[in-house]
Amino acid sequence: MRMFGIGVDLMAVMITFVISIGVILGKKNSLNKYFLLMLLLNALTLLADIGTLTFMGDTAALVLLQVSLIMQLSFTFLGVAVFNFYIDVVLSEKKGARPMYRIVPFVIVFILIVLCVTSLETGLLFQIDANANVKYDNYFWIVELLGCFIVIFNVARVVKSQIMKKISAITAVDIYIFVAIPMIMLVIQELLGGSLSLFYAATTVAFLLYYISMNTHQNYNMMNESVEAVKAQTELVLSQIQPHFVFNTLTTIKYLCSTNPHLAIEAVTRFAKYLRRNLDTISNENLVRFKDELEHTKNYLWLEQLRFGKNLKVEYSIDCDNFYVPALSLQPIVENAVKHGITKKTGGGLITINVRELDECYRITVSDDGVGFDKQERSKEHHIGIPDVRMRMSQLNGSTLHVQSAIGVGTSVVYEIIKDE
């Protein structure tokens, strides 16, 4: 029976190792951090259980048996406490927002570990006789009950969050299954007696099933997000090809054909590049060089200057352009400056585009001295499309976009593109 338990533990260790590699290579977030910590504690528990089974019955290794047993139980209890942290992250609870939820489980675990260590002398929870045999005492069920209490308490939190629709039913069911498998095996193990190897094996199976389910849902969500991203990008591109802009540009080109044919050819060339770049963006989900995004913006401004003449002035101050940004992240903001700032101001105004390289980021500033707007009017900011660009900048790598505006003074939009590989 001992060899069977050791074999089961070894198999569980290998499964835990494979899952851990998958988590390490996967997405980096606080959820996976705690999941990986639970896997580490599970592996340490299994190795300690192998030690307990190996040294059991060997009177010459009595001290090693005691150490293995204490480590086995301690890692088990610590795993329960980290599970509590994991549920905090799943429920998106801020650190410190529910301090009792985090402190109490560790206090209980600390007490349990102390009881285990003192049991070497008192025999309160278990006894190791002179023949190096382990016997769990009648009070050991209290330890199991306290551990189960922490788990059940967290399950109750998940149920509450599911009822309040704070988490999805799929996530909740995954957690229920993750908890149910070891709990059922613990009851069976209690009835059968003997070592806890089957309980630890069941816990590892629960880890495996939870990991598979979690990754399946993540891949499904990523696929849906990709579809939504393409849809949103298509809508963005189509929204940028404004019928009024197209009509006005074609009208200007028609006029130039008779008054300035050479300028008309240049206008047709730039207009074709402008349209082509917008349409190419539909099928291109990759980042683009800022140099190319700036060139696209220059084509747009050149065409607008044909219409507005001296009423639209543009200045560039570019220190660097060899970095990457989401497609159509500059031109829409510049278009806002033209449509909602400069052209609404009597006599027109100036648009300035500055790019500076800082230690940790690239700073892009698009400013105008147009009519400005009241920052309290959130609907106005939404109307001019700033949230869309801000969201895409944030999804890039946490890059930011800030807006400052004052009525009668103008508007300034500042990007900070965080440097990374």
Coordinates of N, CA and C in Angstrom, one line a residue, residues 128-271:
I128 N 3.4 9.2 16.6 CA 4.4 8.4 15.9 C 5.1 7.4 16.9
D129 N 4.8 6.1 16.8 CA 5.2 5.2 17.8 C 6.7 4.9 17.6
A130 N 7.2 4.0 18.5 CA 8.6 3.6 18.4 C 9.0 2.8 17.2
N131 N 8.0 2.2 16.5 CA 8.2 1.5 15.3 C 8.1 2.4 14.1
A132 N 8.0 3.7 14.3 CA 7.9 4.7 13.2 C 6.6 4.5 12.4
N133 N 5.5 4.2 13.1 CA 4.2 4.1 12.4 C 3.4 5.4 12.8
V134 N 2.7 5.9 11.9 CA 1.9 7.1 12.1 C 0.4 6.7 12.3
K135 N -0.1 7.3 13.4 CA -1.5 7.1 13.7 C -2.2 8.5 14.0
Y136 N -3.1 8.8 13.2 CA -3.9 10.1 13.4 C -4.8 9.9 14.6
D137 N -4.7 10.8 15.5 CA -5.5 10.7 16.7 C -7.0 11.1 16.5
N138 N -7.8 10.9 17.5 CA -9.2 11.2 17.4 C -9.5 12.7 17.2
Y139 N -8.6 13.6 17.5 CA -8.8 15.0 17.3 C -8.4 15.5 16.0
F140 N -7.8 14.7 15.1 CA -7.3 15.1 13.8 C -8.5 15.6 13.0
W141 N -9.7 15.1 13.2 CA -10.8 15.6 12.4 C -11.1 17.1 12.6
I142 N -10.7 17.6 13.8 CA -10.9 19.0 14.0 C -10.0 19.9 13.1
V143 N -8.8 19.4 12.9 CA -7.9 20.1 11.9 C -8.5 20.0 10.5
E144 N -9.0 18.9 10.1 CA -9.6 18.8 8.8 C -10.8 19.7 8.7
L145 N -11.6 19.8 9.7 CA -12.8 20.6 9.7 C -12.4 22.1 9.6
L146 N -11.4 22.5 10.2 CA -11.0 23.9 10.1 C -10.5 24.2 8.7
G147 N -9.7 23.3 8.1 CA -9.3 23.5 6.7 C -10.5 23.6 5.8
C148 N -11.4 22.7 6.0 CA -12.6 22.6 5.2 C -13.5 23.9 5.4
F149 N -13.4 24.4 6.6 CA -14.2 25.7 6.9 C -13.7 26.8 6.0
I150 N -12.4 27.0 5.9 CA -11.8 28.0 5.1 C -12.2 27.9 3.6
V151 N -12.2 26.6 3.1 CA -12.5 26.4 1.7 C -14.0 26.6 1.5
I152 N -14.9 26.1 2.4 CA -16.3 26.3 2.3 C -16.7 27.8 2.4
F153 N -16.0 28.5 3.2 CA -16.2 29.9 3.4 C -16.0 30.7 2.1
N154 N -14.9 30.3 1.4 CA -14.6 30.9 0.1 C -15.6 30.5 -1.0
V155 N -16.0 29.3 -0.9 CA -17.0 28.8 -1.9 C -18.3 29.7 -1.7
A156 N -18.7 29.9 -0.4 CA -19.8 30.8 -0.2 C -19.7 32.2 -0.8
R157 N -18.5 32.7 -0.7 CA -18.2 34.0 -1.3 C -18.4 34.0 -2.8
V158 N -18.0 32.8 -3.4 CA -18.1 32.7 -4.9 C -19.6 32.6 -5.2
V159 N -20.4 31.8 -4.4 CA -21.8 31.7 -4.6 C -22.5 33.1 -4.6
K160 N -22.1 33.9 -3.6 CA -22.7 35.2 -3.4 C -22.3 36.1 -4.6
S161 N -21.1 36.0 -5.1 CA -20.7 36.8 -6.2 C -21.4 36.4 -7.5
Q162 N -21.6 35.1 -7.6 CA -22.4 34.6 -8.8 C -23.8 35.1 -8.8
I163 N -24.4 35.0 -7.6 CA -25.8 35.5 -7.5 C -25.9 37.0 -7.8
M164 N -24.9 37.7 -7.4 CA -24.9 39.2 -7.7 C -24.3 39.5 -9.1
K165 N -24.0 38.4 -9.8 CA -23.5 38.5 -11.2 C -22.2 39.3 -11.3
K166 N -21.4 39.2 -10.2 CA -20.0 39.8 -10.3 C -19.0 38.9 -11.0
I167 N -19.3 37.6 -11.0 CA -18.5 36.7 -11.8 C -19.4 35.8 -12.7
S168 N -18.9 35.2 -13.7 CA -19.7 34.4 -14.6 C -20.0 33.1 -14.0
A169 N -21.1 32.5 -14.5 CA -21.4 31.1 -14.0 C -20.4 30.1 -14.3
I170 N -19.7 30.3 -15.5 CA -18.7 29.3 -15.9 C -17.5 29.4 -14.9
T171 N -17.1 30.6 -14.5 CA -16.0 30.7 -13.5 C -16.4 30.0 -12.2
A172 N -17.6 30.3 -11.8 CA -18.1 29.8 -10.5 C -18.1 28.2 -10.5
V173 N -18.6 27.7 -11.6 CA -18.7 26.2 -11.7 C -17.3 25.6 -11.7
D174 N -16.4 26.2 -12.4 CA -15.0 25.7 -12.4 C -14.5 25.6 -10.9
I175 N -14.7 26.7 -10.2 CA -14.3 26.7 -8.8 C -15.0 25.6 -7.9
Y176 N -16.3 25.4 -8.2 CA -17.0 24.4 -7.5 C -16.4 23.0 -7.7
I177 N -16.1 22.7 -9.0 CA -15.6 21.4 -9.3 C -14.2 21.3 -8.7
F178 N -13.4 22.4 -8.8 CA -12.0 22.4 -8.2 C -12.1 22.0 -6.8
V179 N -13.1 22.5 -6.0 CA -13.2 22.2 -4.6 C -13.8 20.9 -4.3
A180 N -14.8 20.5 -5.1 CA -15.6 19.3 -4.9 C -14.8 18.0 -4.9
I181 N -13.9 17.9 -5.9 CA -13.1 16.7 -6.1 C -12.3 16.3 -4.9
P182 N -11.4 17.2 -4.4 CA -10.7 16.9 -3.2 C -11.5 16.6 -2.0
M183 N -12.6 17.4 -1.8 CA -13.5 17.3 -0.7 C -14.1 15.9 -0.6
I184 N -14.6 15.5 -1.8 CA -15.2 14.1 -1.9 C -14.2 13.1 -1.5
M185 N -13.0 13.2 -2.1 CA -12.0 12.2 -1.8 C -11.5 12.2 -0.4
L186 N -11.6 13.4 0.3 CA -11.2 13.5 1.7 C -12.2 12.7 2.5
V187 N -13.5 12.8 2.2 CA -14.5 12.0 2.9 C -14.2 10.5 2.7
I188 N -13.9 10.1 1.5 CA -13.6 8.7 1.2 C -12.4 8.2 1.9
Q189 N -11.4 9.1 1.9 CA -10.1 8.8 2.6 C -10.4 8.6 4.1
E190 N -11.2 9.4 4.7 CA -11.5 9.4 6.1 C -12.2 8.0 6.4
L191 N -13.0 7.6 5.5 CA -13.7 6.3 5.7 C -12.8 5.1 5.6
L192 N -11.8 5.2 4.6 CA -10.9 4.1 4.3 C -9.8 4.1 5.3
G193 N -9.4 5.3 5.9 CA -8.2 5.3 6.7 C -6.9 5.3 5.9
G194 N -5.8 5.2 6.6 CA -4.5 5.2 6.0 C -4.0 6.6 5.7
S195 N -3.0 6.6 4.7 CA -2.4 7.9 4.4 C -3.3 8.8 3.6
L196 N -2.8 10.0 3.3 CA -3.6 11.0 2.6 C -3.3 11.1 1.1
S197 N -2.6 10.0 0.6 CA -2.1 10.0 -0.8 C -3.2 10.2 -1.8
L198 N -4.4 9.5 -1.6 CA -5.5 9.6 -2.5 C -6.1 11.0 -2.5
F199 N -6.1 11.6 -1.3 CA -6.6 13.0 -1.2 C -5.7 13.9 -2.0
Y200 N -4.4 13.8 -1.9 CA -3.5 14.6 -2.6 C -3.6 14.4 -4.1
A201 N -3.8 13.1 -4.5 CA -3.9 12.8 -5.9 C -5.2 13.5 -6.5
A202 N -6.2 13.4 -5.7 CA -7.5 14.0 -6.1 C -7.3 15.6 -6.3
T203 N -6.6 16.1 -5.4 CA -6.3 17.6 -5.4 C -5.6 17.9 -6.7
T204 N -4.6 17.1 -7.1 CA -3.8 17.3 -8.3 C -4.7 17.2 -9.6
V205 N -5.6 16.2 -9.5 CA -6.6 16.0 -10.7 C -7.4 17.3 -10.8
A206 N -7.8 17.8 -9.6 CA -8.7 19.0 -9.6 C -7.9 20.2 -10.2
F207 N -6.6 20.3 -9.9 CA -5.7 21.3 -10.5 C -5.7 21.2 -12.0
L208 N -5.5 19.9 -12.5 CA -5.4 19.7 -13.9 C -6.7 20.0 -14.6
L209 N -7.9 19.6 -14.1 CA -9.2 19.9 -14.7 C -9.4 21.4 -14.7
Y210 N -9.1 22.1 -13.6 CA -9.3 23.5 -13.5 C -8.4 24.3 -14.5
Y211 N -7.2 23.8 -14.6 CA -6.3 24.5 -15.6 C -6.7 24.3 -17.0
I212 N -7.2 23.1 -17.4 CA -7.7 22.9 -18.7 C -8.9 23.7 -19.0
S213 N -9.9 23.7 -18.0 CA -11.1 24.5 -18.2 C -10.8 26.0 -18.3
M214 N -9.9 26.5 -17.4 CA -9.5 27.9 -17.4 C -8.9 28.3 -18.7
N215 N -8.0 27.5 -19.3 CA -7.4 27.8 -20.6 C -8.3 27.8 -21.7
T216 N -9.3 26.8 -21.6 CA -10.3 26.7 -22.7 C -11.1 28.0 -22.7
H217 N -11.6 28.5 -21.5 CA -12.3 29.7 -21.5 C -11.5 30.9 -21.9
Q218 N -10.2 31.0 -21.5 CA -9.4 32.1 -21.9 C -9.2 32.1 -23.4
N219 N -9.0 31.0 -24.1 CA -8.8 30.9 -25.5 C -10.1 31.3 -26.2
Y220 N -11.2 30.9 -25.7 CA -12.5 31.3 -26.2 C -12.7 32.8 -26.1
N221 N -12.4 33.3 -25.0 CA -12.6 34.8 -24.8 C -11.6 35.6 -25.7
M222 N -10.4 35.1 -25.8 CA -9.4 35.7 -26.7 C -9.9 35.7 -28.1
M223 N -10.5 34.6 -28.6 CA -11.0 34.5 -29.9 C -12.2 35.5 -30.1
N224 N -13.1 35.6 -29.1 CA -14.1 36.6 -29.2 C -13.6 38.0 -29.2
E225 N -12.6 38.3 -28.3 CA -12.0 39.6 -28.3 C -11.4 40.0 -29.6
S226 N -10.7 38.9 -30.2 CA -10.1 39.2 -31.5 C -11.1 39.6 -32.6
V227 N -12.3 38.9 -32.6 CA -13.3 39.2 -33.5 C -13.9 40.6 -33.2
E228 N -14.1 40.9 -31.9 CA -14.6 42.2 -31.6 C -13.6 43.3 -32.0
A229 N -12.3 43.0 -31.8 CA -11.3 44.0 -32.1 C -11.3 44.3 -33.6
V230 N -11.4 43.2 -34.4 CA -11.5 43.4 -35.9 C -12.7 44.2 -36.3
K231 N -13.8 43.9 -35.6 CA -15.1 44.6 -35.9 C -14.9 46.1 -35.5
A232 N -14.3 46.3 -34.3 CA -14.1 47.7 -33.9 C -13.2 48.5 -34.8
Q233 N -12.1 47.8 -35.2 CA -11.1 48.4 -36.1 C -11.8 48.7 -37.4
T234 N -12.6 47.8 -37.9 CA -13.3 48.1 -39.2 C -14.2 49.3 -39.1
E235 N -15.0 49.3 -37.9 CA -15.9 50.5 -37.7 C -15.1 51.8 -37.6
L236 N -13.9 51.7 -37.0 CA -13.0 52.9 -36.8 C -12.6 53.4 -38.2
V237 N -12.1 52.4 -39.0 CA -11.6 52.8 -40.4 C -12.7 53.4 -41.2
L238 N -13.9 52.8 -41.1 CA -15.0 53.3 -41.9 C -15.5 54.7 -41.4
S239 N -15.4 54.9 -40.1 CA -15.7 56.2 -39.5 C -14.8 57.2 -39.9
Q240 N -13.5 56.8 -40.2 CA -12.5 57.8 -40.6 C -12.7 58.3 -42.0
I241 N -13.3 57.4 -42.9 CA -13.5 57.8 -44.3 C -14.9 58.5 -44.3
Q242 N -14.8 59.7 -43.8 CA -16.1 60.5 -43.7 C -16.6 60.9 -45.1
P243 N -17.9 60.7 -45.4 CA -18.4 61.1 -46.7 C -18.2 62.6 -47.0
H244 N -18.3 63.5 -46.0 CA -18.1 64.9 -46.2 C -16.6 65.2 -46.6
F245 N -15.7 64.5 -45.9 CA -14.3 64.7 -46.2 C -14.0 64.2 -47.6
V246 N -14.5 63.1 -48.0 CA -14.3 62.5 -49.3 C -14.9 63.5 -50.4
F247 N -16.2 63.9 -50.2 CA -16.8 64.8 -51.1 C -16.1 66.1 -51.2
N248 N -15.7 66.7 -50.1 CA -15.0 68.0 -50.2 C -13.6 67.9 -50.8
T249 N -12.9 66.7 -50.6 CA -11.6 66.5 -51.2 C -11.8 66.4 -52.7
L250 N -12.7 65.6 -53.1 CA -13.0 65.4 -54.6 C -13.4 66.7 -55.3
T251 N -14.2 67.5 -54.6 CA -14.5 68.8 -55.1 C -13.3 69.7 -55.3
T252 N -12.4 69.7 -54.3 CA -11.2 70.5 -54.4 C -10.3 70.0 -55.5
I253 N -10.2 68.7 -55.7 CA -9.4 68.1 -56.8 C -10.0 68.5 -58.1
K254 N -11.3 68.5 -58.2 CA -12.0 68.8 -59.5 C -11.7 70.3 -59.8
Y255 N -11.7 71.1 -58.9 CA -11.4 72.6 -59.1 C -9.9 72.7 -59.5
L256 N -9.0 72.0 -58.9 CA -7.6 72.1 -59.2 C -7.3 71.5 -60.6
C257 N -8.1 70.6 -61.1 CA -7.8 70.0 -62.4 C -7.8 71.1 -63.5
S258 N -8.6 72.2 -63.3 CA -8.6 73.2 -64.3 C -7.7 74.4 -64.0
T259 N -7.4 74.6 -62.7 CA -6.7 75.8 -62.3 C -5.2 75.4 -62.0
N260 N -4.9 74.2 -61.5 CA -3.5 73.8 -61.2 C -3.4 72.3 -61.4
P261 N -3.3 71.8 -62.6 CA -3.2 70.4 -62.9 C -2.1 69.6 -62.1
H262 N -1.0 70.2 -62.0 CA 0.1 69.6 -61.2 C -0.2 69.4 -59.8
L263 N -0.9 70.4 -59.2 CA -1.3 70.2 -57.8 C -2.4 69.2 -57.6
A264 N -3.2 69.2 -58.7 CA -4.3 68.2 -58.7 C -3.8 66.8 -58.7
I265 N -2.7 66.5 -59.4 CA -2.1 65.2 -59.5 C -1.5 64.8 -58.1
E266 N -0.9 65.8 -57.5 CA -0.4 65.6 -56.1 C -1.5 65.3 -55.1
A267 N -2.6 66.0 -55.3 CA -3.7 65.8 -54.4 C -4.3 64.4 -54.6
V268 N -4.4 64.0 -55.8 CA -5.0 62.6 -56.1 C -4.1 61.6 -55.5
T269 N -2.8 61.8 -55.6 CA -1.8 60.8 -55.1 C -1.9 60.7 -53.6
R270 N -2.0 61.8 -52.9 CA -2.1 61.9 -51.4 C -3.4 61.3 -51.0
F271 N -4.5 61.6 -51.7 CA -5.8 61.1 -51.3 C -5.9 59.6 -51.5

